[in-house]
Amino acid sequence: MLDKNSKIYVAGHHGLVGSAIWNNLLQRGYTNLVGRSHKELDLTDQLAVRRFFDEERPDAVVLAAAFVGGIMANSLYRADFIMQNMKMQCNVISESYAHNVKKLLFLGSTCIYPKNAPQPMKEDALLTSPLEYTNEEYAIAKIAGLKMCESYNLQYGTNYIAVMPTNLYGPNDNFHLENSHVMPAMMRKVYLAKLIHDGDWDAIRRDLDIRPVEGFSGSSLSDDILNVLAKYGIYNNKVVLWGTGTPLREFLWSEDMADASVHVLLNVNFSDIIGIEKYSSVHYGASTDGAVDRNHSVGRGGAIPSLGEIRNCHINVGTGKELTIRELSELVVKAVGFEGTVEFDATKPDGTMRKLIDVTKLHSLGWTHKVEIEDGVQKLFEWYKESLS
C-alpha cells in the first residue's frame, strides 16, 4: 500500500518514539517524511491542523505526539491530560479521514488497562474494570483514541491501527530527576553517586549544566548540589530507591518499538487484525481502483451481522518478559560500573506490583523484539554518557 515515495507525516517526530520511528523509516528507504515541531504546528488547534493537511496531503500518518508526564503531573493537571490529548487525537484523525489518508498508526500506552487486570494483560482486558486513578485521564484519552481508530474502520472502511507499547527506554530518553521514568532516573542516580565518590566534580557539574535539578546547575555551590541530590536519594557511593524493589516491570527498547510500529504501518491492515480477508473491498464498497467509496457509509451492526461485536482491535507492543525493580537496579549498577550500595526505602510506595502485557497478537502479525534488557541497559548508559559530551 505504501511505497518508498509515499508521503508520511510523523506527529511527535522529536520525541522518544517519534524520533526513532522517523529514523527507522529513513533506514528502510522511506525518505518522503514530514514533521512539525510543536512551535510550528499546535495539534490542539483544529484550524492549524486542517491547514497543514490541506498543504501537505500525506499518504500516511503516525500519531506519536501526546501530552505526557509522570505521576505528579498527571495528578496536578488532570484536565490538561484529558483535554489536550483528546484535542490532538480528534484533530489529526478527523483530518486524516477528510484528506483520504491511506494508513494511520495511533500510539497509545498500556496504562489503558484496568489497575487490577489479569496478568499478562491481553488486549481484551480493556474496559473490564476500573483504571489506575493517578493516570485515569491520560488513559481515558488513549482509550478514546484507539476507539476512534476502531470506529472509523468499522463505519468508513479506513485502515487505522492502534498500538499500545509497554514501558519504553532508549535514545532521547528523559533523565530529569523530577519527572523521568524509573530506568533513566535510576541510572542517573547511580551515575551521580559514583561521580561523587570519585570526586569527579567536572563531570557532576557538566551533568547538572545539561539537566539542572530544581534550578541547581553546574555553577551552583558544591554543598548546594550535594543537598539537592540527597533529596533524590543520591549520596557518596550510595543510592536510595523508593519501594521494596519487588514490583515487576516490562521494558522495551524505543528503537524496537519504532521497528514494530513501522512493521505494522507497512505490513498490517485492519483486516489482518480481525481476521477478515479483503475486509474493505467486500464490506465497504471499495471502488474498482481500490479506493474506499466515502459515500458508502456502512455500520457494522446492520451490514455485517455475522461478524458479531468487533472490539479490542489494538495491538500490544512489548517483550512479554519482566524483571523486578531490584534486578533492574543490578543491571544499572553493572552498566555504570558502580561499586557502592543500593538501598530500598520500603516506607515509600511501590506502585502497581505487576504490569506485563501479552504479546501473542503482535507475534502472530510477524514481529518480535530484538534488544534484550541486559543489552538495552548498557546501550542506554552509553547514550547517556554521549549526551553529556
PDB file of N, CA and C in Angstrom, residues 21-103:
ATOM      1  N   ILE A  21      10.949   6.281  15.178  1.00  0.00           N
ATOM      2  CA  ILE A  21      10.147   5.882  14.017  1.00  0.00           C
ATOM      3  C   ILE A  21      10.638   6.602  12.765  1.00  0.00           C
ATOM      4  N   TRP A  22      10.906   7.883  12.901  1.00  0.00           N
ATOM      5  CA  TRP A  22      11.441   8.689  11.784  1.00  0.00           C
ATOM      6  C   TRP A  22      12.727   8.060  11.244  1.00  0.00           C
ATOM      7  N   ASN A  23      13.649   7.733  12.138  1.00  0.00           N
ATOM      8  CA  ASN A  23      14.926   7.147  11.727  1.00  0.00           C
ATOM      9  C   ASN A  23      14.738   5.766  11.113  1.00  0.00           C
ATOM     10  N   ASN A  24      13.803   4.980  11.668  1.00  0.00           N
ATOM     11  CA  ASN A  24      13.552   3.640  11.145  1.00  0.00           C
ATOM     12  C   ASN A  24      13.009   3.716   9.714  1.00  0.00           C
ATOM     13  N   LEU A  25      12.108   4.653   9.474  1.00  0.00           N
ATOM     14  CA  LEU A  25      11.574   4.827   8.124  1.00  0.00           C
ATOM     15  C   LEU A  25      12.676   5.230   7.143  1.00  0.00           C
ATOM     16  N   LEU A  26      13.531   6.162   7.566  1.00  0.00           N
ATOM     17  CA  LEU A  26      14.645   6.585   6.706  1.00  0.00           C
ATOM     18  C   LEU A  26      15.547   5.402   6.359  1.00  0.00           C
ATOM     19  N   GLN A  27      15.840   4.567   7.368  1.00  0.00           N
ATOM     20  CA  GLN A  27      16.718   3.412   7.152  1.00  0.00           C
ATOM     21  C   GLN A  27      16.101   2.413   6.175  1.00  0.00           C
ATOM     22  N   ARG A  28      14.778   2.380   6.113  1.00  0.00           N
ATOM     23  CA  ARG A  28      14.087   1.468   5.188  1.00  0.00           C
ATOM     24  C   ARG A  28      13.893   2.089   3.801  1.00  0.00           C
ATOM     25  N   GLY A  29      14.353   3.331   3.638  1.00  0.00           N
ATOM     26  CA  GLY A  29      14.264   3.974   2.328  1.00  0.00           C
ATOM     27  C   GLY A  29      13.038   4.835   2.125  1.00  0.00           C
ATOM     28  N   TYR A  30      12.282   5.080   3.208  1.00  0.00           N
ATOM     29  CA  TYR A  30      11.122   5.972   3.115  1.00  0.00           C
ATOM     30  C   TYR A  30      11.589   7.382   3.488  1.00  0.00           C
ATOM     31  N   THR A  31      11.912   8.155   2.472  1.00  0.00           N
ATOM     32  CA  THR A  31      12.551   9.450   2.709  1.00  0.00           C
ATOM     33  C   THR A  31      11.605  10.640   2.571  1.00  0.00           C
ATOM     34  N   ASN A  32      10.388  10.397   2.106  1.00  0.00           N
ATOM     35  CA  ASN A  32       9.431  11.493   1.919  1.00  0.00           C
ATOM     36  C   ASN A  32       8.650  11.702   3.224  1.00  0.00           C
ATOM     37  N   LEU A  33       9.371  12.165   4.229  1.00  0.00           N
ATOM     38  CA  LEU A  33       8.802  12.302   5.568  1.00  0.00           C
ATOM     39  C   LEU A  33       8.492  13.759   5.883  1.00  0.00           C
ATOM     40  N   VAL A  34       7.426  13.968   6.635  1.00  0.00           N
ATOM     41  CA  VAL A  34       7.018  15.306   7.041  1.00  0.00           C
ATOM     42  C   VAL A  34       6.931  15.355   8.559  1.00  0.00           C
ATOM     43  N   GLY A  35       7.506  16.393   9.149  1.00  0.00           N
ATOM     44  CA  GLY A  35       7.425  16.572  10.599  1.00  0.00           C
ATOM     45  C   GLY A  35       7.265  18.048  10.926  1.00  0.00           C
ATOM     46  N   ARG A  36       6.612  18.324  12.026  1.00  0.00           N
ATOM     47  CA  ARG A  36       6.469  19.688  12.509  1.00  0.00           C
ATOM     48  C   ARG A  36       6.688  19.707  14.009  1.00  0.00           C
ATOM     49  N   SER A  37       7.482  20.664  14.484  1.00  0.00           N
ATOM     50  CA  SER A  37       7.650  20.820  15.927  1.00  0.00           C
ATOM     51  C   SER A  37       6.370  21.407  16.509  1.00  0.00           C
ATOM     52  N   HIS A  38       6.263  21.391  17.834  1.00  0.00           N
ATOM     53  CA  HIS A  38       5.074  21.957  18.477  1.00  0.00           C
ATOM     54  C   HIS A  38       4.952  23.450  18.176  1.00  0.00           C
ATOM     55  N   LYS A  39       6.104  24.136  18.074  1.00  0.00           N
ATOM     56  CA  LYS A  39       6.080  25.568  17.759  1.00  0.00           C
ATOM     57  C   LYS A  39       5.558  25.812  16.349  1.00  0.00           C
ATOM     58  N   GLU A  40       5.871  24.903  15.439  1.00  0.00           N
ATOM     59  CA  GLU A  40       5.452  25.050  14.047  1.00  0.00           C
ATOM     60  C   GLU A  40       3.993  24.661  13.837  1.00  0.00           C
ATOM     61  N   LEU A  41       3.515  23.687  14.626  1.00  0.00           N
ATOM     62  CA  LEU A  41       2.140  23.225  14.469  1.00  0.00           C
ATOM     63  C   LEU A  41       1.600  22.760  15.812  1.00  0.00           C
ATOM     64  N   ASP A  42       0.597  23.485  16.311  1.00  0.00           N
ATOM     65  CA  ASP A  42      -0.086  23.119  17.547  1.00  0.00           C
ATOM     66  C   ASP A  42      -1.220  22.164  17.195  1.00  0.00           C
ATOM     67  N   LEU A  43      -1.063  20.901  17.530  1.00  0.00           N
ATOM     68  CA  LEU A  43      -2.040  19.893  17.129  1.00  0.00           C
ATOM     69  C   LEU A  43      -3.378  20.036  17.854  1.00  0.00           C
ATOM     70  N   THR A  44      -3.439  20.876  18.884  1.00  0.00           N
ATOM     71  CA  THR A  44      -4.725  21.120  19.543  1.00  0.00           C
ATOM     72  C   THR A  44      -5.533  22.198  18.816  1.00  0.00           C
ATOM     73  N   ASP A  45      -4.930  22.842  17.827  1.00  0.00           N
ATOM     74  CA  ASP A  45      -5.568  23.906  17.058  1.00  0.00           C
ATOM     75  C   ASP A  45      -6.178  23.290  15.791  1.00  0.00           C
ATOM     76  N   GLN A  46      -7.494  23.164  15.795  1.00  0.00           N
ATOM     77  CA  GLN A  46      -8.175  22.471  14.703  1.00  0.00           C
ATOM     78  C   GLN A  46      -7.915  23.115  13.346  1.00  0.00           C
ATOM     79  N   LEU A  47      -7.998  24.443  13.274  1.00  0.00           N
ATOM     80  CA  LEU A  47      -7.807  25.130  12.004  1.00  0.00           C
ATOM     81  C   LEU A  47      -6.373  24.985  11.499  1.00  0.00           C
ATOM     82  N   ALA A  48      -5.403  25.023  12.435  1.00  0.00           N
ATOM     83  CA  ALA A  48      -3.995  24.872  12.046  1.00  0.00           C
ATOM     84  C   ALA A  48      -3.743  23.467  11.502  1.00  0.00           C
ATOM     85  N   VAL A  49      -4.332  22.472  12.141  1.00  0.00           N
ATOM     86  CA  VAL A  49      -4.170  21.088  11.678  1.00  0.00           C
ATOM     87  C   VAL A  49      -4.807  20.925  10.296  1.00  0.00           C
ATOM     88  N   ARG A  50      -5.978  21.531  10.113  1.00  0.00           N
ATOM     89  CA  ARG A  50      -6.643  21.450   8.802  1.00  0.00           C
ATOM     90  C   ARG A  50      -5.788  22.093   7.706  1.00  0.00           C
ATOM     91  N   ARG A  51      -5.218  23.250   8.005  1.00  0.00           N
ATOM     92  CA  ARG A  51      -4.360  23.924   7.022  1.00  0.00           C
ATOM     93  C   ARG A  51      -3.142  23.058   6.681  1.00  0.00           C
ATOM     94  N   PHE A  52      -2.580  22.440   7.707  1.00  0.00           N
ATOM     95  CA  PHE A  52      -1.417  21.573   7.487  1.00  0.00           C
ATOM     96  C   PHE A  52      -1.780  20.419   6.539  1.00  0.00           C
ATOM     97  N   PHE A  53      -2.901  19.764   6.780  1.00  0.00           N
ATOM     98  CA  PHE A  53      -3.312  18.656   5.920  1.00  0.00           C
ATOM     99  C   PHE A  53      -3.669  19.140   4.516  1.00  0.00           C
ATOM    100  N   ASP A  54      -4.256  20.329   4.417  1.00  0.00           N
ATOM    101  CA  ASP A  54      -4.555  20.905   3.101  1.00  0.00           C
ATOM    102  C   ASP A  54      -3.279  21.095   2.289  1.00  0.00           C
ATOM    103  N   GLU A  55      -2.217  21.552   2.962  1.00  0.00           N
ATOM    104  CA  GLU A  55      -0.956  21.855   2.281  1.00  0.00           C
ATOM    105  C   GLU A  55      -0.144  20.602   1.967  1.00  0.00           C
ATOM    106  N   GLU A  56      -0.036  19.708   2.947  1.00  0.00           N
ATOM    107  CA  GLU A  56       0.878  18.573   2.807  1.00  0.00           C
ATOM    108  C   GLU A  56       0.231  17.328   2.195  1.00  0.00           C
ATOM    109  N   ARG A  57      -1.030  17.079   2.494  1.00  0.00           N
ATOM    110  CA  ARG A  57      -1.759  15.914   1.991  1.00  0.00           C
ATOM    111  C   ARG A  57      -0.935  14.622   2.097  1.00  0.00           C
ATOM    112  N   PRO A  58      -0.615  14.202   3.312  1.00  0.00           N
ATOM    113  CA  PRO A  58       0.171  12.978   3.491  1.00  0.00           C
ATOM    114  C   PRO A  58      -0.599  11.730   3.079  1.00  0.00           C
ATOM    115  N   ASP A  59       0.140  10.704   2.661  1.00  0.00           N
ATOM    116  CA  ASP A  59      -0.463   9.410   2.336  1.00  0.00           C
ATOM    117  C   ASP A  59      -0.685   8.579   3.596  1.00  0.00           C
ATOM    118  N   ALA A  60       0.174   8.787   4.575  1.00  0.00           N
ATOM    119  CA  ALA A  60       0.082   8.036   5.836  1.00  0.00           C
ATOM    120  C   ALA A  60       0.424   8.952   6.999  1.00  0.00           C
ATOM    121  N   VAL A  61      -0.098   8.614   8.165  1.00  0.00           N
ATOM    122  CA  VAL A  61       0.126   9.415   9.370  1.00  0.00           C
ATOM    123  C   VAL A  61       0.521   8.502  10.527  1.00  0.00           C
ATOM    124  N   VAL A  62       1.560   8.912  11.260  1.00  0.00           N
ATOM    125  CA  VAL A  62       1.924   8.252  12.516  1.00  0.00           C
ATOM    126  C   VAL A  62       1.666   9.255  13.634  1.00  0.00           C
ATOM    127  N   LEU A  63       0.712   8.947  14.492  1.00  0.00           N
ATOM    128  CA  LEU A  63       0.351   9.864  15.574  1.00  0.00           C
ATOM    129  C   LEU A  63       1.085   9.460  16.851  1.00  0.00           C
ATOM    130  N   ALA A  64       2.326   9.985  16.976  1.00  0.00           N
ATOM    131  CA  ALA A  64       3.165   9.682  18.137  1.00  0.00           C
ATOM    132  C   ALA A  64       3.260  10.865  19.085  1.00  0.00           C
ATOM    133  N   ALA A  65       2.531  11.937  18.783  1.00  0.00           N
ATOM    134  CA  ALA A  65       2.542  13.122  19.651  1.00  0.00           C
ATOM    135  C   ALA A  65       1.525  12.943  20.767  1.00  0.00           C
ATOM    136  N   ALA A  66       1.887  13.412  21.968  1.00  0.00           N
ATOM    137  CA  ALA A  66       0.968  13.326  23.109  1.00  0.00           C
ATOM    138  C   ALA A  66       1.391  14.310  24.180  1.00  0.00           C
ATOM    139  N   PHE A  67       0.458  14.648  25.040  1.00  0.00           N
ATOM    140  CA  PHE A  67       0.737  15.458  26.230  1.00  0.00           C
ATOM    141  C   PHE A  67       1.002  14.471  27.350  1.00  0.00           C
ATOM    142  N   VAL A  68       2.269  14.388  27.803  1.00  0.00           N
ATOM    143  CA  VAL A  68       2.661  13.324  28.732  1.00  0.00           C
ATOM    144  C   VAL A  68       3.345  13.880  29.970  1.00  0.00           C
ATOM    145  N   GLY A  69       3.468  13.031  30.987  1.00  0.00           N
ATOM    146  CA  GLY A  69       4.152  13.415  32.214  1.00  0.00           C
ATOM    147  C   GLY A  69       4.117  12.278  33.217  1.00  0.00           C
ATOM    148  N   GLY A  70       4.797  12.468  34.337  1.00  0.00           N
ATOM    149  CA  GLY A  70       4.854  11.453  35.383  1.00  0.00           C
ATOM    150  C   GLY A  70       3.651  11.492  36.301  1.00  0.00           C
ATOM    151  N   ILE A  71       3.721  10.755  37.396  1.00  0.00           N
ATOM    152  CA  ILE A  71       2.585  10.610  38.311  1.00  0.00           C
ATOM    153  C   ILE A  71       2.189  11.944  38.933  1.00  0.00           C
ATOM    154  N   MET A  72       3.173  12.804  39.228  1.00  0.00           N
ATOM    155  CA  MET A  72       2.867  14.094  39.831  1.00  0.00           C
ATOM    156  C   MET A  72       2.129  14.994  38.837  1.00  0.00           C
ATOM    157  N   ALA A  73       2.641  15.059  37.615  1.00  0.00           N
ATOM    158  CA  ALA A  73       1.999  15.884  36.593  1.00  0.00           C
ATOM    159  C   ALA A  73       0.584  15.390  36.300  1.00  0.00           C
ATOM    160  N   ASN A  74       0.404  14.067  36.250  1.00  0.00           N
ATOM    161  CA  ASN A  74      -0.923  13.506  35.999  1.00  0.00           C
ATOM    162  C   ASN A  74      -1.911  13.879  37.092  1.00  0.00           C
ATOM    163  N   SER A  75      -1.417  14.015  38.312  1.00  0.00           N
ATOM    164  CA  SER A  75      -2.278  14.366  39.436  1.00  0.00           C
ATOM    165  C   SER A  75      -2.628  15.851  39.433  1.00  0.00           C
ATOM    166  N   LEU A  76      -1.664  16.698  39.079  1.00  0.00           N
ATOM    167  CA  LEU A  76      -1.864  18.149  39.137  1.00  0.00           C
ATOM    168  C   LEU A  76      -2.652  18.693  37.949  1.00  0.00           C
ATOM    169  N   TYR A  77      -2.462  18.097  36.774  1.00  0.00           N
ATOM    170  CA  TYR A  77      -3.011  18.673  35.547  1.00  0.00           C
ATOM    171  C   TYR A  77      -3.995  17.718  34.872  1.00  0.00           C
ATOM    172  N   ARG A  78      -4.944  17.240  35.640  1.00  0.00           N
ATOM    173  CA  ARG A  78      -5.864  16.223  35.147  1.00  0.00           C
ATOM    174  C   ARG A  78      -6.671  16.712  33.940  1.00  0.00           C
ATOM    175  N   ALA A  79      -7.160  17.942  34.003  1.00  0.00           N
ATOM    176  CA  ALA A  79      -7.946  18.479  32.882  1.00  0.00           C
ATOM    177  C   ALA A  79      -7.092  18.586  31.620  1.00  0.00           C
ATOM    178  N   ASP A  80      -5.848  19.039  31.778  1.00  0.00           N
ATOM    179  CA  ASP A  80      -4.958  19.162  30.628  1.00  0.00           C
ATOM    180  C   ASP A  80      -4.688  17.804  29.987  1.00  0.00           C
ATOM    181  N   PHE A  81      -4.502  16.796  30.822  1.00  0.00           N
ATOM    182  CA  PHE A  81      -4.140  15.485  30.280  1.00  0.00           C
ATOM    183  C   PHE A  81      -5.253  14.888  29.429  1.00  0.00           C
ATOM    184  N   ILE A  82      -6.500  15.078  29.842  1.00  0.00           N
ATOM    185  CA  ILE A  82      -7.574  14.525  29.015  1.00  0.00           C
ATOM    186  C   ILE A  82      -7.897  15.452  27.846  1.00  0.00           C
ATOM    187  N   MET A  83      -7.935  16.755  28.083  1.00  0.00           N
ATOM    188  CA  MET A  83      -8.360  17.683  27.030  1.00  0.00           C
ATOM    189  C   MET A  83      -7.316  17.831  25.923  1.00  0.00           C
ATOM    190  N   GLN A  84      -6.056  18.038  26.302  1.00  0.00           N
ATOM    191  CA  GLN A  84      -5.012  18.237  25.287  1.00  0.00           C
ATOM    192  C   GLN A  84      -4.873  17.003  24.397  1.00  0.00           C
ATOM    193  N   ASN A  85      -4.868  15.823  25.002  1.00  0.00           N
ATOM    194  CA  ASN A  85      -4.717  14.605  24.208  1.00  0.00           C
ATOM    195  C   ASN A  85      -5.939  14.343  23.339  1.00  0.00           C
ATOM    196  N   MET A  86      -7.132  14.598  23.878  1.00  0.00           N
ATOM    197  CA  MET A  86      -8.337  14.402  23.079  1.00  0.00           C
ATOM    198  C   MET A  86      -8.363  15.347  21.880  1.00  0.00           C
ATOM    199  N   LYS A  87      -7.984  16.603  22.102  1.00  0.00           N
ATOM    200  CA  LYS A  87      -7.962  17.567  21.000  1.00  0.00           C
ATOM    201  C   LYS A  87      -7.000  17.117  19.898  1.00  0.00           C
ATOM    202  N   MET A  88      -5.793  16.720  20.278  1.00  0.00           N
ATOM    203  CA  MET A  88      -4.794  16.294  19.292  1.00  0.00           C
ATOM    204  C   MET A  88      -5.306  15.110  18.481  1.00  0.00           C
ATOM    205  N   GLN A  89      -5.845  14.124  19.192  1.00  0.00           N
ATOM    206  CA  GLN A  89      -6.318  12.920  18.507  1.00  0.00           C
ATOM    207  C   GLN A  89      -7.492  13.223  17.580  1.00  0.00           C
ATOM    208  N   CYS A  90      -8.464  13.972  18.080  1.00  0.00           N
ATOM    209  CA  CYS A  90      -9.636  14.298  17.268  1.00  0.00           C
ATOM    210  C   CYS A  90      -9.234  15.061  16.017  1.00  0.00           C
ATOM    211  N   ASN A  91      -8.341  16.037  16.173  1.00  0.00           N
ATOM    212  CA  ASN A  91      -7.933  16.850  15.030  1.00  0.00           C
ATOM    213  C   ASN A  91      -7.186  16.035  13.985  1.00  0.00           C
ATOM    214  N   VAL A  92      -6.213  15.247  14.427  1.00  0.00           N
ATOM    215  CA  VAL A  92      -5.387  14.503  13.472  1.00  0.00           C
ATOM    216  C   VAL A  92      -6.191  13.386  12.807  1.00  0.00           C
ATOM    217  N   ILE A  93      -6.980  12.656  13.576  1.00  0.00           N
ATOM    218  CA  ILE A  93      -7.733  11.541  12.997  1.00  0.00           C
ATOM    219  C   ILE A  93      -8.830  12.046  12.060  1.00  0.00           C
ATOM    220  N   SER A  94      -9.550  13.089  12.476  1.00  0.00           N
ATOM    221  CA  SER A  94     -10.631  13.591  11.620  1.00  0.00           C
ATOM    222  C   SER A  94     -10.089  14.201  10.324  1.00  0.00           C
ATOM    223  N   GLU A  95      -8.968  14.915  10.414  1.00  0.00           N
ATOM    224  CA  GLU A  95      -8.381  15.497   9.201  1.00  0.00           C
ATOM    225  C   GLU A  95      -7.744  14.419   8.319  1.00  0.00           C
ATOM    226  N   SER A  96      -7.246  13.361   8.930  1.00  0.00           N
ATOM    227  CA  SER A  96      -6.725  12.240   8.134  1.00  0.00           C
ATOM    228  C   SER A  96      -7.846  11.641   7.295  1.00  0.00           C
ATOM    229  N   TYR A  97      -9.008  11.479   7.915  1.00  0.00           N
ATOM    230  CA  TYR A  97     -10.151  10.935   7.172  1.00  0.00           C
ATOM    231  C   TYR A  97     -10.602  11.903   6.073  1.00  0.00           C
ATOM    232  N   ALA A  98     -10.688  13.176   6.435  1.00  0.00           N
ATOM    233  CA  ALA A  98     -11.152  14.182   5.465  1.00  0.00           C
ATOM    234  C   ALA A  98     -10.215  14.305   4.274  1.00  0.00           C
ATOM    235  N   HIS A  99      -8.938  13.972   4.461  1.00  0.00           N
ATOM    236  CA  HIS A  99      -7.941  14.112   3.397  1.00  0.00           C
ATOM    237  C   HIS A  99      -7.517  12.762   2.813  1.00  0.00           C
ATOM    238  N   ASN A 100      -8.344  11.746   3.033  1.00  0.00           N
ATOM    239  CA  ASN A 100      -8.139  10.428   2.395  1.00  0.00           C
ATOM    240  C   ASN A 100      -6.782   9.794   2.687  1.00  0.00           C
ATOM    241  N   VAL A 101      -6.313   9.933   3.926  1.00  0.00           N
ATOM    242  CA  VAL A 101      -5.067   9.277   4.330  1.00  0.00           C
ATOM    243  C   VAL A 101      -5.255   7.758   4.229  1.00  0.00           C
ATOM    244  N   LYS A 102      -4.298   7.092   3.578  1.00  0.00           N
ATOM    245  CA  LYS A 102      -4.431   5.652   3.339  1.00  0.00           C
ATOM    246  C   LYS A 102      -4.252   4.821   4.604  1.00  0.00           C
ATOM    247  N   LYS A 103      -3.342   5.256   5.458  1.00  0.00           N
ATOM    248  CA  LYS A 103      -2.995   4.448   6.627  1.00  0.00           C
ATOM    249  C   LYS A 103      -2.664   5.379   7.788  1.00  0.00           C
TER     250      LYS A 103
END
